[in-house]
Coordinates of C-alpha atoms in Angstrom, one line a residue:
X30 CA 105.3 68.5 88.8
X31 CA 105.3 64.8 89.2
X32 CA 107.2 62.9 86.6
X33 CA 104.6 60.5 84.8
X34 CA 105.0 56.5 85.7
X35 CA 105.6 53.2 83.9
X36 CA 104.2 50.8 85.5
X37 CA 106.1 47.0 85.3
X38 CA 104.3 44.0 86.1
X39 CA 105.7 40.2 86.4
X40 CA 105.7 37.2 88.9
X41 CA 109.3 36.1 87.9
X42 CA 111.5 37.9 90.2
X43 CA 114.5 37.7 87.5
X44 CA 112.5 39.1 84.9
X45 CA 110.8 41.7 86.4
X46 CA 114.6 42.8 87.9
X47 CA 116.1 42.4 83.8
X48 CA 112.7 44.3 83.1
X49 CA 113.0 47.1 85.9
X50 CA 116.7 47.7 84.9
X51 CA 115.7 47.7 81.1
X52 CA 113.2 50.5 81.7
X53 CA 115.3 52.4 84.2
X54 CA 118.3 52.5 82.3
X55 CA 116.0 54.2 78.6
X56 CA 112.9 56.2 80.8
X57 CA 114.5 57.3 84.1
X58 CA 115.3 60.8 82.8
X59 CA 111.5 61.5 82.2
X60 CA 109.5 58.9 84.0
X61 CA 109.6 57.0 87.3
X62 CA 109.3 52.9 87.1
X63 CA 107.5 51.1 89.2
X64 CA 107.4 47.6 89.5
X65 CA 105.2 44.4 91.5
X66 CA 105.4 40.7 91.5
X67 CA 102.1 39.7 90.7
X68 CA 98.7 40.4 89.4
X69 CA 96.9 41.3 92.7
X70 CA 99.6 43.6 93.8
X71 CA 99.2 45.0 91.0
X72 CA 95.6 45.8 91.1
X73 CA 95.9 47.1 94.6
X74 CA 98.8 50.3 93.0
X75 CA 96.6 50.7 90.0
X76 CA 93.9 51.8 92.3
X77 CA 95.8 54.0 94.6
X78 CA 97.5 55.5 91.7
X79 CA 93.9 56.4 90.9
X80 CA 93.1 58.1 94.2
X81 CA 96.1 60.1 94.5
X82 CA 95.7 61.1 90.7
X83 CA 98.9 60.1 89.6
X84 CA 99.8 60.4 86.5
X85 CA 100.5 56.6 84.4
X86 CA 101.9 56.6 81.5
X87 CA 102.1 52.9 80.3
X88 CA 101.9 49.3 81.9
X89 CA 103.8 46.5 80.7
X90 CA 102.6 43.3 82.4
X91 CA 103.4 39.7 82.2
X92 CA 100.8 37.7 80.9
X93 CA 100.8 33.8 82.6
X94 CA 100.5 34.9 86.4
X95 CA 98.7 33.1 89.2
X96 CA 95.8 34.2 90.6
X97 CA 95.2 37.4 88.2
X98 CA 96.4 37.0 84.4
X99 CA 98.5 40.1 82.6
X100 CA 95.4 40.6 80.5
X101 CA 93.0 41.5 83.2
X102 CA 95.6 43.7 84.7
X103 CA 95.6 45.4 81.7
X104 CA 92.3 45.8 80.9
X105 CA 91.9 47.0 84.8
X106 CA 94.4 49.5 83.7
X107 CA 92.1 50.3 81.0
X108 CA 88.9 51.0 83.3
X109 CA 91.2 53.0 85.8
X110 CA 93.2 55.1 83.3
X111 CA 91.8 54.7 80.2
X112 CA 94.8 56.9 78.4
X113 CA 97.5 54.9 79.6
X114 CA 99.0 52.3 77.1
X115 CA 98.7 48.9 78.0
X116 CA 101.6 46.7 76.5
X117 CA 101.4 42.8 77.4
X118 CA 104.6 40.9 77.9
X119 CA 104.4 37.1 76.4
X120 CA 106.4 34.0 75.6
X121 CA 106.0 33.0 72.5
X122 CA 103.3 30.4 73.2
X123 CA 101.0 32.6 74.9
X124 CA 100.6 35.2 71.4
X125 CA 97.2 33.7 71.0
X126 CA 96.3 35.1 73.8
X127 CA 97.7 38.3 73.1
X128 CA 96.5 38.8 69.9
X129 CA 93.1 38.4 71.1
X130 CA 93.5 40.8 74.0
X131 CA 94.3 43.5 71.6
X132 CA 90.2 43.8 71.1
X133 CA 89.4 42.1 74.3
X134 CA 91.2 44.8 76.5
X135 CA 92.5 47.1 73.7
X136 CA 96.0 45.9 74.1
X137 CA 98.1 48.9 72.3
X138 CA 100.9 46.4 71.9
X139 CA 102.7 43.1 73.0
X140 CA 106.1 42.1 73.5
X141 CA 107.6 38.5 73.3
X142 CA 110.4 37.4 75.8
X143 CA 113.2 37.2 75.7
X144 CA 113.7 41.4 74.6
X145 CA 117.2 41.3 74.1
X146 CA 119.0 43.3 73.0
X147 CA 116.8 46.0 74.6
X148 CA 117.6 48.8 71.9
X149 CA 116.0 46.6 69.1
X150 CA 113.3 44.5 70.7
X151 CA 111.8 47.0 73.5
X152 CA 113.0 50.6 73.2
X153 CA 111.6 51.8 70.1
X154 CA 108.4 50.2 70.9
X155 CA 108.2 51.6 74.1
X156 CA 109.5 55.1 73.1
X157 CA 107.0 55.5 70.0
X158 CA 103.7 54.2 72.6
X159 CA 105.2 57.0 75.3
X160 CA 105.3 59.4 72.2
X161 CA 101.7 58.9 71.5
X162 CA 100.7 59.3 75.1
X163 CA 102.8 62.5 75.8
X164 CA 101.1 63.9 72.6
X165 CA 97.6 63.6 74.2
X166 CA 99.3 64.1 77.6
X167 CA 97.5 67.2 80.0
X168 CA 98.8 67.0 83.2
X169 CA 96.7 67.6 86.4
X170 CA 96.6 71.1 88.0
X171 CA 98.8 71.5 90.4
X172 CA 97.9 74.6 92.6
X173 CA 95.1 75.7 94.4
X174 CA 91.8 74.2 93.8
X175 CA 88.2 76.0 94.5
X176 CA 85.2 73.6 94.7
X177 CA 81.8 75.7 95.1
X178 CA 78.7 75.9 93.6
X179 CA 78.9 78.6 90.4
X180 CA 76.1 80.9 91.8
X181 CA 77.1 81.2 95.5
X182 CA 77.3 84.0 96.9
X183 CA 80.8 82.5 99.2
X184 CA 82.7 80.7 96.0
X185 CA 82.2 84.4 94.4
X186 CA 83.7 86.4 96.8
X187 CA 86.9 83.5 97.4
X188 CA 86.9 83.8 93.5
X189 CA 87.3 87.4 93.6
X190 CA 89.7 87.6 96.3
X191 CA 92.1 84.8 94.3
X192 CA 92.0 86.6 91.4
X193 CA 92.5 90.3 92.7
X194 CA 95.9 89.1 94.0
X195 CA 96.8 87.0 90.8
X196 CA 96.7 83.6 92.5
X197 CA 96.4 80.9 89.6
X198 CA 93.9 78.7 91.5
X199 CA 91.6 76.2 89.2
X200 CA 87.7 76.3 89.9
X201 CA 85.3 73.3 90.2
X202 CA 82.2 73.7 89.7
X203 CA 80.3 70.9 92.5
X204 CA 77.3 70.4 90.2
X205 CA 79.4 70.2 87.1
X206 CA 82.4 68.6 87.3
X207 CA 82.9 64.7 88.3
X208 CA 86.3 65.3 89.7
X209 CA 85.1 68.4 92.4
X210 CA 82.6 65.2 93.5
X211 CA 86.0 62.6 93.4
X212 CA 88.1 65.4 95.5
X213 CA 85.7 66.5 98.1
X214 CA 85.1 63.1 98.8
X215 CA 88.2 62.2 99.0
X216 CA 88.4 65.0 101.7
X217 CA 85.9 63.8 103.9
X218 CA 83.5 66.9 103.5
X219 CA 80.1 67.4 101.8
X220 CA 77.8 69.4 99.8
X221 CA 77.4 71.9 103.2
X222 CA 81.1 72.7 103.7
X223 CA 81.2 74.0 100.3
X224 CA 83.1 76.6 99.2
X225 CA 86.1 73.9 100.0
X226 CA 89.8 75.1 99.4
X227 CA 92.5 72.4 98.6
X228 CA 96.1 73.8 98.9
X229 CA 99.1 72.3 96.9
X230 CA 100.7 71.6 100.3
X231 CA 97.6 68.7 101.4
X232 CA 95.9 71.6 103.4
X233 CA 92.3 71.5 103.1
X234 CA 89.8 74.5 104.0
X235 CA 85.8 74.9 104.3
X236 CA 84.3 78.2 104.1
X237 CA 87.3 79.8 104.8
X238 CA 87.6 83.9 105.2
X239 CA 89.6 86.0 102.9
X240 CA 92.1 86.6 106.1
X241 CA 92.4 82.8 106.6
X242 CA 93.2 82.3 102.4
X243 CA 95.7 85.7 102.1
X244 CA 97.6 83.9 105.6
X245 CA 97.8 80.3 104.0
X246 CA 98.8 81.9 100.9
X247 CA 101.6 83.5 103.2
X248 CA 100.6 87.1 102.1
X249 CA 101.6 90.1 104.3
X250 CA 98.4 90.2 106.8
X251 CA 100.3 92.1 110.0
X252 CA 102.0 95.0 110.4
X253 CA 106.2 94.6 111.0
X254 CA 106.7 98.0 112.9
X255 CA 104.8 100.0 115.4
X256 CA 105.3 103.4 114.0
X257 CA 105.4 104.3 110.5
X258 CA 106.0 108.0 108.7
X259 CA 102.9 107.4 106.7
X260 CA 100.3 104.8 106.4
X261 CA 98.2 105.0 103.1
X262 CA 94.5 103.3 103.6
X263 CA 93.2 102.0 100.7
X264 CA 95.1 100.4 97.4
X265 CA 93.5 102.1 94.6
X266 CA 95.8 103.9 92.0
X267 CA 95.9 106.9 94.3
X268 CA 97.1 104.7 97.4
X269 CA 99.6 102.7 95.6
X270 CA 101.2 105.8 93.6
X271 CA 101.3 107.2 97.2
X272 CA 102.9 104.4 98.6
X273 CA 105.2 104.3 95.2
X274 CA 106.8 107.9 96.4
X275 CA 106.8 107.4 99.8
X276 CA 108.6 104.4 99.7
X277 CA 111.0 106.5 97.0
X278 CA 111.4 109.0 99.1
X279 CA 112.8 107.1 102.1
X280 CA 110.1 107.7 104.1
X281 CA 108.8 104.2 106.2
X282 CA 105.5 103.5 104.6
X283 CA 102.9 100.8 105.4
X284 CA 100.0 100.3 102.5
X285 CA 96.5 99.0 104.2
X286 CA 94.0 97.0 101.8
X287 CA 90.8 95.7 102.8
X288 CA 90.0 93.7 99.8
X289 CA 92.3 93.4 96.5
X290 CA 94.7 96.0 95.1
X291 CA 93.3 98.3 92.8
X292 CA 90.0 99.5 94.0
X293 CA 87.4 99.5 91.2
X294 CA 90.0 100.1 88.5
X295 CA 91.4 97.1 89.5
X296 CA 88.0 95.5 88.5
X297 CA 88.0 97.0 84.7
X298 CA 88.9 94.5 81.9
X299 CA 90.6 97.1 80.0
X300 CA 91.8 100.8 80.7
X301 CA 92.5 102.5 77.3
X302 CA 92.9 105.9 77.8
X303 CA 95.8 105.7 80.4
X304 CA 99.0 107.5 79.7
X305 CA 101.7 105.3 78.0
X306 CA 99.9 102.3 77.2
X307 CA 98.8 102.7 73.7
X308 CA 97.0 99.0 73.7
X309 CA 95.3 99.2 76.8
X310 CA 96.3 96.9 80.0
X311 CA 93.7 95.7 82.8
X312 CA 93.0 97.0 85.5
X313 CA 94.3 94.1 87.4
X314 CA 97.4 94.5 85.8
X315 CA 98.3 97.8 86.8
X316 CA 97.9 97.4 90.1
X317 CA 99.7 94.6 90.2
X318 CA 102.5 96.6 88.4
X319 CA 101.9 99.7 91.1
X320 CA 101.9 97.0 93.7
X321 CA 105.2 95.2 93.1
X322 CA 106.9 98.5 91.9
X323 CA 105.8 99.7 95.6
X324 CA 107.1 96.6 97.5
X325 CA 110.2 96.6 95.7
X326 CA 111.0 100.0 96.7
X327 CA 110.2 99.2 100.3
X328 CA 106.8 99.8 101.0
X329 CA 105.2 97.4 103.4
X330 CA 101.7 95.8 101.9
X331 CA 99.0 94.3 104.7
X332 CA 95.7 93.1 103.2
X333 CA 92.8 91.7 103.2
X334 CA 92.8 94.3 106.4
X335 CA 89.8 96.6 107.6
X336 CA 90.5 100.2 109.7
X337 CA 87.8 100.5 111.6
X338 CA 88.7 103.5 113.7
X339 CA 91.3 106.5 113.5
X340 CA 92.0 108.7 116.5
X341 CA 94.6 111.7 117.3
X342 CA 97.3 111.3 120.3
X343 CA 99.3 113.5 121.0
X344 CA 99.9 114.5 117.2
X345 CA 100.1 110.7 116.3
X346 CA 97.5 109.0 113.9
X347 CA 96.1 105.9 115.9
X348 CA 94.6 103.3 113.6
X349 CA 92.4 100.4 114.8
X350 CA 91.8 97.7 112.5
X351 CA 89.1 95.4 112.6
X352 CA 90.6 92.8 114.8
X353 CA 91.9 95.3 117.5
X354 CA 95.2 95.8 116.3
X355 CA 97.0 99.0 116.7
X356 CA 99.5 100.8 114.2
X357 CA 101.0 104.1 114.8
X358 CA 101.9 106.4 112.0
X359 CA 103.0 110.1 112.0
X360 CA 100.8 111.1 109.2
X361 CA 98.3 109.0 107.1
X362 CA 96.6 109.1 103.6
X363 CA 92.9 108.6 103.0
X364 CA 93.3 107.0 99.4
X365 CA 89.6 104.8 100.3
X366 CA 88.2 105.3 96.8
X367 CA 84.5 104.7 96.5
X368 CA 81.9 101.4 96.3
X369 CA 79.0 100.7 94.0
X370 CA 75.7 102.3 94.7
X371 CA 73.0 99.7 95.6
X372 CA 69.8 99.8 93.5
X373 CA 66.7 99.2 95.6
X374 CA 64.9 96.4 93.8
X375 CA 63.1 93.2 94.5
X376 CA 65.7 90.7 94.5
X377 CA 68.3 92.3 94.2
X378 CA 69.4 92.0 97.9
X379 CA 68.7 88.1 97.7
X380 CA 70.5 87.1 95.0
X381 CA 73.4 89.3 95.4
X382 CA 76.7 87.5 94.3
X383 CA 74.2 84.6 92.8
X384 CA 73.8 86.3 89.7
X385 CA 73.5 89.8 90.5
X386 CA 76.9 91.4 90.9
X387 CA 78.3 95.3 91.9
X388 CA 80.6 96.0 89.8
X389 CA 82.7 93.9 86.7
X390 CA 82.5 90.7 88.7
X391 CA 85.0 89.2 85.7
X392 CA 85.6 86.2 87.5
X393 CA 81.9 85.0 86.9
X394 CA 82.4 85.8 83.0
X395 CA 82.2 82.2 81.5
X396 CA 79.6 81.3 83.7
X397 CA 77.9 83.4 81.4
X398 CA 78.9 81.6 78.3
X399 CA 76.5 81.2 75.9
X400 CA 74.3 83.2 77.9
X401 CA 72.4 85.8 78.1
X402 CA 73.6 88.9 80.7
X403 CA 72.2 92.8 81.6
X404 CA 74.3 95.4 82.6
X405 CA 72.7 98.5 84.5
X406 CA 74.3 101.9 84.1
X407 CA 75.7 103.9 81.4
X408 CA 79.3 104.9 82.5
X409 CA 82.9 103.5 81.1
X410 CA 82.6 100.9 83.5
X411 CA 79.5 99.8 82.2
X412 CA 80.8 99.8 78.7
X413 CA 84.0 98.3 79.5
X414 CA 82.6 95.5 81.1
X415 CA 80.3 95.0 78.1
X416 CA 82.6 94.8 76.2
X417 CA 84.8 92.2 78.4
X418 CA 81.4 89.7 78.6
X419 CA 80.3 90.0 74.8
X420 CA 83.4 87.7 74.2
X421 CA 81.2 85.2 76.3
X422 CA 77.3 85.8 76.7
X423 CA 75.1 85.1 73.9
X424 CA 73.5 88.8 74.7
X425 CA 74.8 91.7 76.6
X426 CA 72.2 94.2 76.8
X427 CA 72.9 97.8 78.4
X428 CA 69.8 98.7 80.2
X429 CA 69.9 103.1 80.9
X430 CA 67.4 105.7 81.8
X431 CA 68.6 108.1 79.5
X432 CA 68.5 108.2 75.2
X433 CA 71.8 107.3 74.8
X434 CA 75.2 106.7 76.0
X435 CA 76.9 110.0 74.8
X436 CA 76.6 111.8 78.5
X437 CA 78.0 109.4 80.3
X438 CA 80.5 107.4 78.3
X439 CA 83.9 108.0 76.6
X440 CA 83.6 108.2 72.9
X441 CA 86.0 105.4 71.9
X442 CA 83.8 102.9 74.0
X443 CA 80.6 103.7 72.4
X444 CA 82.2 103.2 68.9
X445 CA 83.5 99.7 70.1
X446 CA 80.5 99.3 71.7
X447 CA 78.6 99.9 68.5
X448 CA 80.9 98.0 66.4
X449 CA 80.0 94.8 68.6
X450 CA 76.9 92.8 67.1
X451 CA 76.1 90.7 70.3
X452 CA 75.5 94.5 72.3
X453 CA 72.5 95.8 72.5
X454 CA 71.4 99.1 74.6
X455 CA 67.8 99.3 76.0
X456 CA 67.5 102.9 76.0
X457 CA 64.5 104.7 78.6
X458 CA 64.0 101.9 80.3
X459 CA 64.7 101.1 84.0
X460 CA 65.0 97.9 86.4
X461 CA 61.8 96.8 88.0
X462 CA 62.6 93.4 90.1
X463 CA 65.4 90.1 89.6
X464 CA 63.7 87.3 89.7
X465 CA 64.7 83.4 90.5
X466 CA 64.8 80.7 93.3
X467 CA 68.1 80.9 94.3
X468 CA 70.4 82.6 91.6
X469 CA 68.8 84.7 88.9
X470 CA 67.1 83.6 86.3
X471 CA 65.0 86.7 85.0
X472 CA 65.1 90.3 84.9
X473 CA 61.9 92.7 84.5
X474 CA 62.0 95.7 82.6
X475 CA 60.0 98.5 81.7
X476 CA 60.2 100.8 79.0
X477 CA 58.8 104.2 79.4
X478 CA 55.1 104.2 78.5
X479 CA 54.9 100.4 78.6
X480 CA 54.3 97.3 80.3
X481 CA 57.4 95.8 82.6
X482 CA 58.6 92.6 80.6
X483 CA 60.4 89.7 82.0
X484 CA 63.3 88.9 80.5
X485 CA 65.6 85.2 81.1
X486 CA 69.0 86.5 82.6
X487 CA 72.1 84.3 83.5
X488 CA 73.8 87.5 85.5
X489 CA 73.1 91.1 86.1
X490 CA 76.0 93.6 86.7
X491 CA 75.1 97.1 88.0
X492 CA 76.8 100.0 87.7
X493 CA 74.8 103.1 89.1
X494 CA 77.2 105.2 90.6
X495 CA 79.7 105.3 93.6
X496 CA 79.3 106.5 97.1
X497 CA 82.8 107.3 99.3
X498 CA 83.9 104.8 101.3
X499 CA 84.0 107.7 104.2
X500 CA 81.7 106.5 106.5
X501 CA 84.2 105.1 109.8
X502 CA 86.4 108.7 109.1
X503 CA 83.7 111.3 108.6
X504 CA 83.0 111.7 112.9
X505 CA 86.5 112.9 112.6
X506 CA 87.3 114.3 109.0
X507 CA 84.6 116.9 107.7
X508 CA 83.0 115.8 104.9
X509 CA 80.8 117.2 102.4
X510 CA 76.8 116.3 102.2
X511 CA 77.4 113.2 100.0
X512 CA 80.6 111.9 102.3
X513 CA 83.6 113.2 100.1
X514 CA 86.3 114.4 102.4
X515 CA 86.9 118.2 102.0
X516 CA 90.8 119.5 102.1
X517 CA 92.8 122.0 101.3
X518 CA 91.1 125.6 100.6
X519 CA 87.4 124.7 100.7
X520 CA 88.5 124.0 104.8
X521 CA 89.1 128.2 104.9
X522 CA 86.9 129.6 102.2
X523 CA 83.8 128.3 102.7
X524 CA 82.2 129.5 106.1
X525 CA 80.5 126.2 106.5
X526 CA 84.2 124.9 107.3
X527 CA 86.1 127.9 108.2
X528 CA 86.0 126.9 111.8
X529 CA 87.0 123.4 111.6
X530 CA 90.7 124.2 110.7
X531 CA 92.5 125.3 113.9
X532 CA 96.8 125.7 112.9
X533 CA 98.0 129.2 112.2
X534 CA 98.9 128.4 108.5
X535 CA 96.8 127.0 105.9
X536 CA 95.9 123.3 105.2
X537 CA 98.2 121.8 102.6
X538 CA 96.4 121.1 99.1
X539 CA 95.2 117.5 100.1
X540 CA 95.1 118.1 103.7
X541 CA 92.0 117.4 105.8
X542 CA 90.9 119.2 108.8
X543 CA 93.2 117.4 110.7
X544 CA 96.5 118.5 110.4
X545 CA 98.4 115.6 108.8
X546 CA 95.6 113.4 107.5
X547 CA 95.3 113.5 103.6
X548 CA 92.8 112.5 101.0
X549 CA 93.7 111.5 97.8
X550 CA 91.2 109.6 94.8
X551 CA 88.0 109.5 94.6
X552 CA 87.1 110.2 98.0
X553 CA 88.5 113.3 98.3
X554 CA 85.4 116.3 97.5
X555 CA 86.5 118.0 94.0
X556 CA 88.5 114.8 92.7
X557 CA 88.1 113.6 88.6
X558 CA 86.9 109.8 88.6
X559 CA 90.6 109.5 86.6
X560 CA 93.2 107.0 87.1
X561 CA 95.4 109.3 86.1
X562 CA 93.4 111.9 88.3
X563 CA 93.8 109.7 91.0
X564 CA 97.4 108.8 90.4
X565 CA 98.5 112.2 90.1
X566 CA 96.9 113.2 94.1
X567 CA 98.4 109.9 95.4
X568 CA 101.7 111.0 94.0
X569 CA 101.0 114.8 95.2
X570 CA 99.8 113.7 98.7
X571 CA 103.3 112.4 99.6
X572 CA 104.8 116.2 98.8
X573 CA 102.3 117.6 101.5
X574 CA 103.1 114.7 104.3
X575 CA 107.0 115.5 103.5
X576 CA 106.3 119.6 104.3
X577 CA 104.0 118.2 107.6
X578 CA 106.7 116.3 108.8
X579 CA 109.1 118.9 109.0
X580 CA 107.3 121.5 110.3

């Protein structure tokens, strides 16, 4: 971070060198001095301190200059950085004019030459005005910057992305804040390249993709080897406890994420009912724990990356990714997880990620301040993220079909749920449209037996259910009606399957209908929605590729 500056201002070449020295000799450890020779000079680094946000601390200026006086330095100062303290350096004659700067250009203090000796006359001064400044002192952010628009669709998904991978990034809202208008000017792009990323290094984005963000951020986007022992797709909890033992186990593992580690627990605000963590942690969290316990024991990580396309050659597991690149691997784990069910409404499609959101969508939270926000769907991740948004919207009201929440929801969350005044649950009552321009602005409900009712809505989060995220595997993995990959016995018992398994022995527990290609989580047919579920078959999966690969 950039030390703050004191600023030293005088035509006299001896006495801005005695003052220069002076300063250097007290402030150096904390500050940097600067120093010009006369008024104009001066005005010209006041304003490109300004445009490269520097941070000024204090300016001590001469007052009797030619051509621009001390005061009107000062009170410059004042109009640029109106923080900074402004001290005026005078002979003795000139205290008139000092004393009535102190209310023409709120002059925090003057000093009279000579200052000698410094300890007495200029130090303490100077130390208790710095003290005062450090006190109301925030210094700029210095990472990542996001300037979009609040409700688009873009600066949601980048906002996503950023946090899913715990990159501290600050966000500027364009129609809010007056310094996202100062910094994308000062970029040389408009209203229409928005969503702009500005990187600590200078670099500046438009509209970029996930890819192009994870490879500026220097994540690990590409593959190091051609063959692996086992590639694990998806980074749920079952995916990264899978890639936790392979990597253990010495076996050469390569972990494939297409968004953000964690999957949709990595979207919950708070997992309480997970072994060992008596408090709860985030979902976030503990795939960021999985993640880096994974990595330090050697797994390789490549994300935001898509397989498209998985084939058999001669016994190896070909994988295609999105952009045509090929990675080998002796046996791979399906660890894919599920997505959100889409509700077919009127406007639901069109203001998706501008106020209507899949999923926990935490990022948009205090967008929602003050607010109120509807949340559709009755399961633990409805009432999790409930209870994550009541400690922001005005309102959170839990729209569901059904009388109540007992079916559906574990019992601790419907007692916090209960215990929270600003929740309220519309029971027998569905969705009937989303309404607004360009973001939302209203919902329409209808209770059973009565008229649908619009209702003002800053955001609407749904949660209806999951679908497997099967669809590229199932031409070559059987699947059940609904997508879920089928393994182990129900390949041989059932004789809708029987004939798809072809070795002489059985399939392995986990084990597909292609001999060494695994399911694990909650894409596997006959799976508990679980983290712990889902941890437990990611941990299991590596046992079965271990007895595969040394048959």
């Amino acid at each position: 971070m950039k030390k703050p500056i004191i600023l030293a201002v005088d035509d006299d070449p001896q006495v801005l060198a005695a003052i220069t020295r002076d300063l250097r000799q007290e402030f150096r450890p904390n500050y940097r001095i600067l120093s010009v020779g006369s008024g104009p000079e001066a005005l010209t680094t006041l304003a490109e301190l300004r445009t490269r946000a520097e941070p000024l601390a204090l300016v001590l200026c001469d007052q009797r200059m030619p051509e621009v006086e001390g005061v009107a330095v000062l009170t410059r100062a004042r109009e640029l950085f109106p923080d900074a303290k402004r001290v005026l350096l005078t002979a003795y004659a000139d205290t008139t004019a000092a004393i009535q700067a102190i209310n023409s250009a709120q002059l925090d203090y003057y000093l009279l030459k000579p200052w000698d000796p410094p300890e007495e006359l200029l130090y303490p001064t100077l130390r208790d005005l710095l003290a005062a400044w450090q006190a109301a002192y925030r210094p700029a952010f210095a990472g990542l910057r996001l300037i979009g628009f609040q409700w688009s669709p873009l600066s949601h998904e980048l906002k996503d992305f950023l946090s899913g991978y715990l990159v501290g990034y600050q966000w500027l809202d364009f129609e809010k804040d007056a310094e996202a208008t100062a910094l994308l000017a000062s970029t040389g792009l408009g209203p229409d390249d928005l969503p702009v990323v500005l990187y600590p290094d200078g670099h500046v984005a438009a509209r970029p993709s996930k890819l192009d963000l994870a490879q500026h951020l220097g994540l690990p986007t590409d593959a190091k080897q051609a063959l692996y022992d086992v590639v694990i797709i998806g980074a749920g909890p079952a995916g990264l406890a899978a890639a936790v033992y392979g990597a253990s186990e010495g076996l050469t593992t390569l972990l494939i994420e297409r968004q953000t580690p964690g999957g949709q627990a990595g979207s919950s605000s708070r997992i309480e009912n997970y072994l060992g963590f008596p408090t709860g942690l985030s979902g976030t969290e503990l795939a960021h724990r999985a993640w880096a316990q994974a990595t330090r024991l050697g797994a390789e990580f490549m994300g935001p990356r898509e397989v498209v396309d998985l084939c058999v050659q001669d016994g190896y597991k070909v994988l295609t990714l999105s952009d045509n690149q090929e990675i080998k691997a002796k046996a791979v784990v399906l660890t894919t997880g599920v997505s959100y069910r889409t509700l077919d409404v009127p406007g639901l499609a069109r203001l998706s990620g501008a106020g209507v959101y899949y999923g926990a969508a935490r990022t948009e939270a205090r967008g929602c301040a003050d607010q109120p926000v509807y949340i559709v769907g009755g399961g633990n991740s409805a009432g999790q993220a409930a209870m994550y948004l009541a400690t922001y919207a005005a309102r959170v009201f839990i729209v569901i079909r059904g009388a109540s929440l007992a079916a559906s929801m574990s019992a601790y969350l419907i007692e916090q749920i209960g215990q929270t005044p600003n929740i309220e649950i519309l029971p027998h009552t569905q969705l009937r449209e989303a309404r607004g321009e360009h973001t939302l602005e209203a919902v329409v409900l209808q209770r059973d037996g009565e008229e649908p009712q619009e209702h003002p809505a800053r955001a609407l989060f749904i949660f209806i259910g999951a679908k497997p995220s099967t669809e590229w595997i199932c031409h070559l993995a059987l699947c059940d009606a609904k997508g879920y990959l089928l393994t182990g016995r129900d390949l041989v018992t059932d004789p809708r399957y029987g004939a798809s398994w072809k070795k002489a022995r059985e399939p392995y527990l986990l084990e597909t209908c292609v001999p060494g290609l695994f399911a694990a989580g909650d894409g596997r047919a006959g799976a508990m929605a679980r983290v712990a579920s889902a941890v437990g078959e990611g941990s299991m999966a590596i046992k079965f590729v271990h007895q595969y690969l040394d048959e």
